[in-house]
mmCIF file of C-alpha atoms in Angstrom:
data_model
loop_
_atom_site.group_PDB
_atom_site.id
_atom_site.type_symbol
_atom_site.label_atom_id
_atom_site.label_comp_id
_atom_site.label_asym_id
_atom_site.label_seq_id
_atom_site.Cartn_x
_atom_site.Cartn_y
_atom_site.Cartn_z
ATOM 1 C CA UNK A 1 15.124 8.003 7.243
ATOM 2 C CA UNK A 2 13.234 5.365 9.214
ATOM 3 C CA UNK A 3 10.141 6.390 6.334
ATOM 4 C CA UNK A 4 13.115 6.290 3.917
ATOM 5 C CA UNK A 5 14.068 2.838 4.786
ATOM 6 C CA UNK A 6 10.508 1.168 5.459
ATOM 7 C CA UNK A 7 9.930 2.191 0.796
ATOM 8 C CA UNK A 8 13.148 0.731 -0.785
ATOM 9 C CA UNK A 9 12.846 -2.054 0.914
ATOM 10 C CA UNK A 10 9.259 -2.666 0.114
ATOM 11 C CA UNK A 11 10.221 -2.168 -3.639
ATOM 12 C CA UNK A 12 12.886 -4.880 -3.119
ATOM 13 C CA UNK A 13 10.266 -7.211 -1.660
ATOM 14 C CA UNK A 14 7.264 -5.737 -4.472
ATOM 15 C CA UNK A 15 10.439 -6.929 -6.861
ATOM 16 C CA UNK A 16 10.873 -10.688 -5.477
ATOM 17 C CA UNK A 17 7.083 -11.089 -6.079
ATOM 18 C CA UNK A 18 7.500 -9.469 -10.250
ATOM 19 C CA UNK A 19 10.673 -12.133 -10.733
ATOM 20 C CA UNK A 20 8.414 -15.211 -8.880
ATOM 21 C CA UNK A 21 5.197 -13.892 -11.292
ATOM 22 C CA UNK A 22 7.172 -13.558 -13.817
ATOM 23 C CA UNK A 23 8.408 -17.050 -13.702
ATOM 24 C CA UNK A 24 5.604 -18.437 -12.494
ATOM 25 C CA UNK A 25 3.664 -17.166 -15.258
ATOM 26 C CA UNK A 26 6.314 -16.361 -18.077
ATOM 27 C CA UNK A 27 3.681 -13.325 -18.457
ATOM 28 C CA UNK A 28 4.845 -9.866 -19.356
ATOM 29 C CA UNK A 29 1.294 -8.175 -18.526
ATOM 30 C CA UNK A 30 0.805 -10.210 -16.020
ATOM 31 C CA UNK A 31 4.601 -9.043 -14.441
ATOM 32 C CA UNK A 32 3.034 -5.767 -15.414
ATOM 33 C CA UNK A 33 -0.451 -5.449 -13.445
ATOM 34 C CA UNK A 34 1.208 -7.169 -10.651
ATOM 35 C CA UNK A 35 4.310 -3.755 -10.237
ATOM 36 C CA UNK A 36 1.569 -1.633 -11.050
ATOM 37 C CA UNK A 37 -0.637 -3.085 -7.760
ATOM 38 C CA UNK A 38 2.339 -2.823 -5.716
ATOM 39 C CA UNK A 39 3.040 0.606 -6.195
ATOM 40 C CA UNK A 40 0.016 1.883 -5.967
ATOM 41 C CA UNK A 41 -0.294 -0.191 -2.847
ATOM 42 C CA UNK A 42 2.613 0.506 -1.485
ATOM 43 C CA UNK A 43 1.897 4.260 -2.221
ATOM 44 C CA UNK A 44 -1.231 3.939 -0.149
ATOM 45 C CA UNK A 45 0.166 3.427 2.579
ATOM 46 C CA UNK A 46 3.263 4.392 2.997
ATOM 47 C CA UNK A 47 3.100 7.537 1.108
ATOM 48 C CA UNK A 48 0.867 9.397 2.965
ATOM 49 C CA UNK A 49 0.943 12.082 4.798
ATOM 50 C CA UNK A 50 0.065 10.967 8.550
ATOM 51 C CA UNK A 51 0.437 13.567 10.731
ATOM 52 C CA UNK A 52 -1.981 15.653 8.200
ATOM 53 C CA UNK A 53 -4.584 13.122 8.751
ATOM 54 C CA UNK A 54 -3.930 11.069 11.306
ATOM 55 C CA UNK A 55 -6.258 14.896 13.589
ATOM 56 C CA UNK A 56 -9.891 15.096 14.014
ATOM 57 C CA UNK A 57 -12.135 14.385 10.062
ATOM 58 C CA UNK A 58 -13.345 17.732 11.441
ATOM 59 C CA UNK A 59 -9.790 19.385 11.382
ATOM 60 C CA UNK A 60 -8.856 17.968 8.188
ATOM 61 C CA UNK A 61 -10.460 21.336 5.738
ATOM 62 C CA UNK A 62 -7.692 23.758 8.289
ATOM 63 C CA UNK A 63 -4.511 23.426 7.204
ATOM 64 C CA UNK A 64 -1.712 21.454 10.136
ATOM 65 C CA UNK A 65 -0.104 24.214 12.704
ATOM 66 C CA UNK A 66 3.287 24.768 13.526
ATOM 67 C CA UNK A 67 2.402 22.761 16.685
ATOM 68 C CA UNK A 68 0.886 20.076 15.134
ATOM 69 C CA UNK A 69 3.872 19.254 12.218
ATOM 70 C CA UNK A 70 6.289 19.470 14.891
ATOM 71 C CA UNK A 71 4.545 16.893 17.267
ATOM 72 C CA UNK A 72 4.089 14.952 14.280
ATOM 73 C CA UNK A 73 7.467 15.046 14.008
ATOM 74 C CA UNK A 74 8.741 13.969 16.866
ATOM 75 C CA UNK A 75 6.766 11.540 16.983
ATOM 76 C CA UNK A 76 7.625 10.026 13.780
ATOM 77 C CA UNK A 77 11.191 9.955 15.065
ATOM 78 C CA UNK A 78 10.986 8.274 18.168
ATOM 79 C CA UNK A 79 8.316 5.936 17.581
ATOM 80 C CA UNK A 80 9.049 4.497 13.563
ATOM 81 C CA UNK A 81 5.923 2.452 12.243
ATOM 82 C CA UNK A 82 4.217 2.497 15.646
ATOM 83 C CA UNK A 83 3.453 5.800 15.153
ATOM 84 C CA UNK A 84 0.292 4.660 13.229
ATOM 85 C CA UNK A 85 -2.214 5.409 15.735
ATOM 86 C CA UNK A 86 -4.843 1.812 15.443
ATOM 87 C CA UNK A 87 -7.973 3.263 13.975
ATOM 88 C CA UNK A 88 -10.593 1.006 13.596
ATOM 89 C CA UNK A 89 -12.438 3.031 10.270
ATOM 90 C CA UNK A 90 -9.339 3.408 9.286
ATOM 91 C CA UNK A 91 -8.613 -0.371 9.076
ATOM 92 C CA UNK A 92 -11.630 -1.688 8.116
ATOM 93 C CA UNK A 93 -10.688 0.167 4.441
ATOM 94 C CA UNK A 94 -8.343 -0.747 4.019
ATOM 95 C CA UNK A 95 -8.609 -3.860 4.686
ATOM 96 C CA UNK A 96 -11.835 -3.892 2.295
ATOM 97 C CA UNK A 97 -9.441 -2.207 -0.738
ATOM 98 C CA UNK A 98 -6.862 -4.370 -0.318
ATOM 99 C CA UNK A 99 -8.313 -7.975 -0.918
ATOM 100 C CA UNK A 100 -10.749 -6.671 -3.197
ATOM 101 C CA UNK A 101 -7.231 -5.932 -5.239
ATOM 102 C CA UNK A 102 -5.204 -8.906 -4.533
ATOM 103 C CA UNK A 103 -8.216 -10.636 -4.779
ATOM 104 C CA UNK A 104 -8.963 -9.288 -9.108
ATOM 105 C CA UNK A 105 -4.753 -9.472 -9.180
ATOM 106 C CA UNK A 106 -4.910 -13.271 -7.719
ATOM 107 C CA UNK A 107 -7.726 -13.887 -9.892
ATOM 108 C CA UNK A 108 -5.855 -11.830 -12.759
ATOM 109 C CA UNK A 109 -2.313 -12.960 -12.803
ATOM 110 C CA UNK A 110 -3.792 -17.459 -11.724
ATOM 111 C CA UNK A 111 -5.808 -17.185 -15.174
ATOM 112 C CA UNK A 112 -4.785 -19.220 -18.632
ATOM 113 C CA UNK A 113 -4.270 -16.975 -21.890
ATOM 114 C CA UNK A 114 -8.351 -17.665 -22.276
ATOM 115 C CA UNK A 115 -9.346 -15.533 -19.245
ATOM 116 C CA UNK A 116 -10.174 -19.059 -17.339
ATOM 117 C CA UNK A 117 -9.267 -19.182 -14.097
ATOM 118 C CA UNK A 118 -10.374 -23.116 -13.617
ATOM 119 C CA UNK A 119 -6.918 -24.931 -14.165
ATOM 120 C CA UNK A 120 -7.919 -28.629 -14.360
#
């Protein structure tokens, strides 16, 4: 149930960002790009089957056993968002991918009609 609440609150925050982008830029195209980037970003963090990916990399090719699924469900019920392990490779991948996406999104949203980002 906590995942649904986090997902809903993430979508509400995305709606607020869409309103701000719409008011500031008055561009439907920029609002739609913001929506697309936001939904993909939220989905990339909240939707993967973390019980599957939190296993050792060499075991990703095999199905999740009943015991692994039961322990993942028990962990999710007791610890909420704290169930995400601190994995340096995952953190580096997310930082790189999301950092690049946010950079490109900001360049697009802050540009004028001709694509110029220098507003001087």
